mmCIF file of C-alpha atoms in Angstrom:
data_model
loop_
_atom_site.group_PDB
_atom_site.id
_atom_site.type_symbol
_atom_site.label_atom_id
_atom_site.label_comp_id
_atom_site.label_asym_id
_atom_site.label_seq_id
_atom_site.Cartn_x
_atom_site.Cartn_y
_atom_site.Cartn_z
ATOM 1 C CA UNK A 1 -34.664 7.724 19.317
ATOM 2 C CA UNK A 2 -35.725 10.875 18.221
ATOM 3 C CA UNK A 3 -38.682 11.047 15.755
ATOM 4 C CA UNK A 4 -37.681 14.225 13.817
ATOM 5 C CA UNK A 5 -33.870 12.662 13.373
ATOM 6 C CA UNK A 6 -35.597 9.618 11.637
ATOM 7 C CA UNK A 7 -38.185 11.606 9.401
ATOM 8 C CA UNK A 8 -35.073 13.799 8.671
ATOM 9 C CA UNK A 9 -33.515 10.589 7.648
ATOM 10 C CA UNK A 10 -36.511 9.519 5.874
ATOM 11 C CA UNK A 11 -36.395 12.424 3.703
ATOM 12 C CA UNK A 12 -32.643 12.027 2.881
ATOM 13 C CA UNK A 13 -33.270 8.884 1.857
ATOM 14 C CA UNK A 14 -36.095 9.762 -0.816
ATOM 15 C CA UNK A 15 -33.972 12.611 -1.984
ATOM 16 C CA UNK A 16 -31.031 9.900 -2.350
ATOM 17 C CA UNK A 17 -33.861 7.706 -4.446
ATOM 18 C CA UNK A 18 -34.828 10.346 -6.691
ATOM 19 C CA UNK A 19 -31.069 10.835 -7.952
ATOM 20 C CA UNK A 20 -30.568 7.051 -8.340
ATOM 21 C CA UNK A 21 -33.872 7.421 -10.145
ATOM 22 C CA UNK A 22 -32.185 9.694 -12.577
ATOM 23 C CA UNK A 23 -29.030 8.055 -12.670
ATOM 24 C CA UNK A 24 -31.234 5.229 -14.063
ATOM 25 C CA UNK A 25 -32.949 6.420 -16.847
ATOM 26 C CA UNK A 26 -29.503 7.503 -18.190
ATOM 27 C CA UNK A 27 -28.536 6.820 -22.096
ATOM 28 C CA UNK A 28 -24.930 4.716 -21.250
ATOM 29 C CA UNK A 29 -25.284 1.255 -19.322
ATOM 30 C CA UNK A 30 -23.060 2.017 -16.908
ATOM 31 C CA UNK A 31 -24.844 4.329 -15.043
ATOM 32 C CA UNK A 32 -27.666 2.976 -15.224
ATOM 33 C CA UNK A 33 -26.362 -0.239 -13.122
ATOM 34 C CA UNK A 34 -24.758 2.286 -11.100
ATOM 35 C CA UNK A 35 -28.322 3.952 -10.300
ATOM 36 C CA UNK A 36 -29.860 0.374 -9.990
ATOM 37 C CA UNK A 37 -27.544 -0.393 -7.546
ATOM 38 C CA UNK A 38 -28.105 3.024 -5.802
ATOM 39 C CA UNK A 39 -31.414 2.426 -5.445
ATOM 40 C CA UNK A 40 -31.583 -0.668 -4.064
ATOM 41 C CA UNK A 41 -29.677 0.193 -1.105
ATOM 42 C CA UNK A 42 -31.447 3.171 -0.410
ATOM 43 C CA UNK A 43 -34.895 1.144 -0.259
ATOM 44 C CA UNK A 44 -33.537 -1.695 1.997
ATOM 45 C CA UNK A 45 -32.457 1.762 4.234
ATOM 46 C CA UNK A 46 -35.651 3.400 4.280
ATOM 47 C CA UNK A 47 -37.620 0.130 4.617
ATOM 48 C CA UNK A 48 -35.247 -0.582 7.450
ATOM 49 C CA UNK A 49 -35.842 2.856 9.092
ATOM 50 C CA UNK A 50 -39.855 2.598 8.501
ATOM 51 C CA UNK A 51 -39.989 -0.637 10.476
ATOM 52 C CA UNK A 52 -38.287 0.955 12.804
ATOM 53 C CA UNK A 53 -40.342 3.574 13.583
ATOM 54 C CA UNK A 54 -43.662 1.729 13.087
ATOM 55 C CA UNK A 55 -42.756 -1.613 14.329
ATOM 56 C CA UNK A 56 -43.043 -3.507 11.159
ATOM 57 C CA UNK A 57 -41.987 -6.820 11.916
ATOM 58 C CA UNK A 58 -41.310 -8.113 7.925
ATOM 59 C CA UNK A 59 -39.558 -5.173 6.945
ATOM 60 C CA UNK A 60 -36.012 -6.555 8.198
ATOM 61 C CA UNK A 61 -36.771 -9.490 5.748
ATOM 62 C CA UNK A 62 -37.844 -7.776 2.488
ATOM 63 C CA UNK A 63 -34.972 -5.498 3.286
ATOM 64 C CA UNK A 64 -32.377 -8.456 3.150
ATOM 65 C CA UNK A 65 -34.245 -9.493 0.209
ATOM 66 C CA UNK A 66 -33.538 -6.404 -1.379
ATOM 67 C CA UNK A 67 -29.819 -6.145 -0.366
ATOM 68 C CA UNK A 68 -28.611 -9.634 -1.604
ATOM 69 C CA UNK A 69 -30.754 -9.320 -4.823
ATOM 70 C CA UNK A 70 -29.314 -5.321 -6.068
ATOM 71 C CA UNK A 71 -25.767 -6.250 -5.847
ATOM 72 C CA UNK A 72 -25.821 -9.934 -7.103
ATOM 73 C CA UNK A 73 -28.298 -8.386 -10.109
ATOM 74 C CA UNK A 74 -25.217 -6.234 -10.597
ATOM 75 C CA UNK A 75 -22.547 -8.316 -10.968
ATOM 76 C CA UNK A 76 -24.781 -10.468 -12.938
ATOM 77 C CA UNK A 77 -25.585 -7.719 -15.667
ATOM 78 C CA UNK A 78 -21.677 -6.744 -15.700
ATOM 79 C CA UNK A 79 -20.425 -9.905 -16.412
ATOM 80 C CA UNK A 80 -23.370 -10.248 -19.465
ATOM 81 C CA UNK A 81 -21.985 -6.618 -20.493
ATOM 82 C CA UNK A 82 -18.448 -7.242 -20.167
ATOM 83 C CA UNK A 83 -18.886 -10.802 -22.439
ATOM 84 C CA UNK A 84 -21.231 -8.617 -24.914
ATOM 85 C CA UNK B 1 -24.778 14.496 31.309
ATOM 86 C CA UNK B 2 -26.824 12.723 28.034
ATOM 87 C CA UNK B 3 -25.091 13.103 24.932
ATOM 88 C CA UNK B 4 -27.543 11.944 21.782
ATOM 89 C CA UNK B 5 -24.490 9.964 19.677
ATOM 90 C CA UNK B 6 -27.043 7.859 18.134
ATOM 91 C CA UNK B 7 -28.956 11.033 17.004
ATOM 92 C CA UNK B 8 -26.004 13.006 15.850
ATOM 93 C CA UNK B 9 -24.921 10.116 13.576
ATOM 94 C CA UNK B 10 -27.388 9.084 12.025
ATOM 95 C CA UNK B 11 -27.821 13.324 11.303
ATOM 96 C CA UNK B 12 -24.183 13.273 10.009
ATOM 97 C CA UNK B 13 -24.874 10.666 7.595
ATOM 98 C CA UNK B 14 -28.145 12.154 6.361
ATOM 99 C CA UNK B 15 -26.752 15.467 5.948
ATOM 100 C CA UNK B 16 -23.801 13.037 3.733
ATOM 101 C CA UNK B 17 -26.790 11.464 1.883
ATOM 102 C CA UNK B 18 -28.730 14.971 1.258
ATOM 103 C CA UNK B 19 -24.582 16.254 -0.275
ATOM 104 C CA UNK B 20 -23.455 13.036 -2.841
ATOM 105 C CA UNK B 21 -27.654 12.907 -4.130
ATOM 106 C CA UNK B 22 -27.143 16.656 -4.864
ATOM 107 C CA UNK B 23 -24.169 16.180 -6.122
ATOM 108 C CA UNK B 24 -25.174 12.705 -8.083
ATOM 109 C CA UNK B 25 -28.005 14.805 -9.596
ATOM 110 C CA UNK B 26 -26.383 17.856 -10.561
ATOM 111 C CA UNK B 27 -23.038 16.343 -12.456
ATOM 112 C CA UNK B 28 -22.815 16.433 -16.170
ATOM 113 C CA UNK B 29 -21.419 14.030 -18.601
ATOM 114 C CA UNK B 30 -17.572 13.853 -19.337
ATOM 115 C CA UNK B 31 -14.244 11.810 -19.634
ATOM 116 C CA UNK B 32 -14.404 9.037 -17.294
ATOM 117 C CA UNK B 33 -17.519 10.068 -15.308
ATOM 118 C CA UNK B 34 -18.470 6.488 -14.512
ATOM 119 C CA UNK B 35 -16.256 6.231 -12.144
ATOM 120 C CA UNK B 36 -16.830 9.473 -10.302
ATOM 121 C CA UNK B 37 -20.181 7.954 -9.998
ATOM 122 C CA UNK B 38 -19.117 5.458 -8.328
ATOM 123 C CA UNK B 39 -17.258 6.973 -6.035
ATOM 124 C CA UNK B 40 -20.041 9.409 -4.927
ATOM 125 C CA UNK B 41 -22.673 6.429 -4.764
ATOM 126 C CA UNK B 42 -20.225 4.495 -2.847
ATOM 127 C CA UNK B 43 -20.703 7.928 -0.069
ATOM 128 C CA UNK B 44 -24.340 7.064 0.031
ATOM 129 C CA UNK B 45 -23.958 2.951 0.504
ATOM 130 C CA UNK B 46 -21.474 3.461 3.471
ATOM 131 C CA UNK B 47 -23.991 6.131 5.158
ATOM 132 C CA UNK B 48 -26.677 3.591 4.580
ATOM 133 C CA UNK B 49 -24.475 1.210 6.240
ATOM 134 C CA UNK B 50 -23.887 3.643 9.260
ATOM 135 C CA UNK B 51 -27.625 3.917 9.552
ATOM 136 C CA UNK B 52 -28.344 0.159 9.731
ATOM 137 C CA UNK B 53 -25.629 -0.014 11.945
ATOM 138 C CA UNK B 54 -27.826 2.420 14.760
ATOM 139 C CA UNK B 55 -30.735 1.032 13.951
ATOM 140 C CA UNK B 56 -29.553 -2.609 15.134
ATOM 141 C CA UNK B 57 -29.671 -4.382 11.777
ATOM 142 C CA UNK B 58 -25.507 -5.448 12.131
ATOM 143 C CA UNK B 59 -26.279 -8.614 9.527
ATOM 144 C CA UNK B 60 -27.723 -6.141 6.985
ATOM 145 C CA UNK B 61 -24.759 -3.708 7.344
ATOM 146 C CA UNK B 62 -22.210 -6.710 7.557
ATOM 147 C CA UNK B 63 -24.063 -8.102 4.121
ATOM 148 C CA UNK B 64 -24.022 -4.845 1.843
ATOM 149 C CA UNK B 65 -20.210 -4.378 3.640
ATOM 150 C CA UNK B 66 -19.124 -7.363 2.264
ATOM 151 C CA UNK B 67 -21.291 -7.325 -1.313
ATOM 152 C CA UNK B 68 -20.827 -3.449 -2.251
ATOM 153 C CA UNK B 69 -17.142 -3.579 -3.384
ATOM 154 C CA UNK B 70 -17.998 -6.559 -5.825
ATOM 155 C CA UNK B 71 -20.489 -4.530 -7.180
ATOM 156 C CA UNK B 72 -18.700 -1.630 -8.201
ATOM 157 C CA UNK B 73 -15.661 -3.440 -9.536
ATOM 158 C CA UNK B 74 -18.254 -5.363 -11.641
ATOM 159 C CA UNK B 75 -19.457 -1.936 -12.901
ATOM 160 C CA UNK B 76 -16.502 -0.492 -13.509
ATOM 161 C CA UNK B 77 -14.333 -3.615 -14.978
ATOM 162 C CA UNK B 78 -17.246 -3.547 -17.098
ATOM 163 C CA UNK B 79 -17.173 0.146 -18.410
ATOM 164 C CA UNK B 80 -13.748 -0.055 -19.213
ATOM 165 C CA UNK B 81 -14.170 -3.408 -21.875
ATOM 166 C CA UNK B 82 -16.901 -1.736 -22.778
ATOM 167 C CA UNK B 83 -15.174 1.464 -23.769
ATOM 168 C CA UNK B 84 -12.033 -0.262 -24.423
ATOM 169 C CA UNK B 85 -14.315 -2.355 -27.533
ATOM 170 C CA UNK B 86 -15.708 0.696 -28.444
ATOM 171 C CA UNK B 87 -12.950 2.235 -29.360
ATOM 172 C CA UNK B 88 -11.095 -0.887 -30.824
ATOM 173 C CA UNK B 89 -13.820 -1.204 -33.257
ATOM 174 C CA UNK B 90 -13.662 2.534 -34.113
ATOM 175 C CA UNK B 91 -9.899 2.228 -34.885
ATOM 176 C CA UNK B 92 -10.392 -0.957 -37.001
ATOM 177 C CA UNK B 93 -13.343 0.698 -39.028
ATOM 178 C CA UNK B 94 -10.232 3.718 -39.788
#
């Protein structure tokens, strides 16, 4: 694999975590979960692409980590929103 | 002759990454926006999918395949009883 293709992918990645950043510190709940949700399959990405290309052999693991905890952290906050 | 598919998709869905953030960022507020949002993050989790997918991580992909569409239903069920409240209340108040 190409090194430039993954920096280049790198860098979309932390442009695609800064917007989720700002999607998060919006005023309506919505988008915030929206941006939480953003961002934590973005990170589980880029920590899956930095193992990659530095042979990191716990990033696969944190990433999983991160990809069942965004989404069930989700639905969790929806359903306390929705009963609010 | 070597053709670089690996490279040239995982460019593609950077390059569709790089578009929906600008896009995510530069949006303003409005009628039903929420769900726009969703629609544009949803770009970003399937080219996050594509690039586990390359990168030989198929459980990863398979796990935010199946747990992504929960996630923005749960959002945007959500939004809607929350608006839908909002605006009850407001009527009831006159």
């Amino acid at each position: 694999m190409n090194e430039y293709i993954l920096y280049f992918t790198m860098f979309a990645l932390i442009v695609g975590a800064l917007s989720s950043l700002k999607l998060s510190f919006h005023r309506s709940t919505s988008n915030v979960l929206i941006g939480e949700g953003l961002m934590a399959i973005v990170v589980a990405t880029f920590l899956v692409v930095v193992s990659q290309k530095f042979n990191i052999p716990f990033g696969e693991t944190v990433a999983l980590f991160i990809i069942v905890a965004g989404p069930v952290g989700t639905i969790a906050f929806s359903t306390v929103m929705k009963k609010r | 002759m070597y053709i670089p598919i690996k490279e040239i998709v995982l460019l593609i869905a950077s390059m569709g990454i790089l578009l929906a953030s600008y896009r995510l960022w530069v949006m303003k507020d409005g009628k039903n926006m929420v769900y726009a949002r969703i629609h544009i993050a949803s770009v970003i989790d399937l080219a996050c999918i594509l690039i586990m997918l390359i990168l030989n991580r198929p459980l990863l992909a398979l796990l935010y395949l199946v747990l992504s569409p929960f996630a923005a239903h749960a959002i945007a069920n959500a939004d809607y009883y929350d608006r839908m409240k909002e605006k009850l209340t407001r009527k009831l108040r006159g």
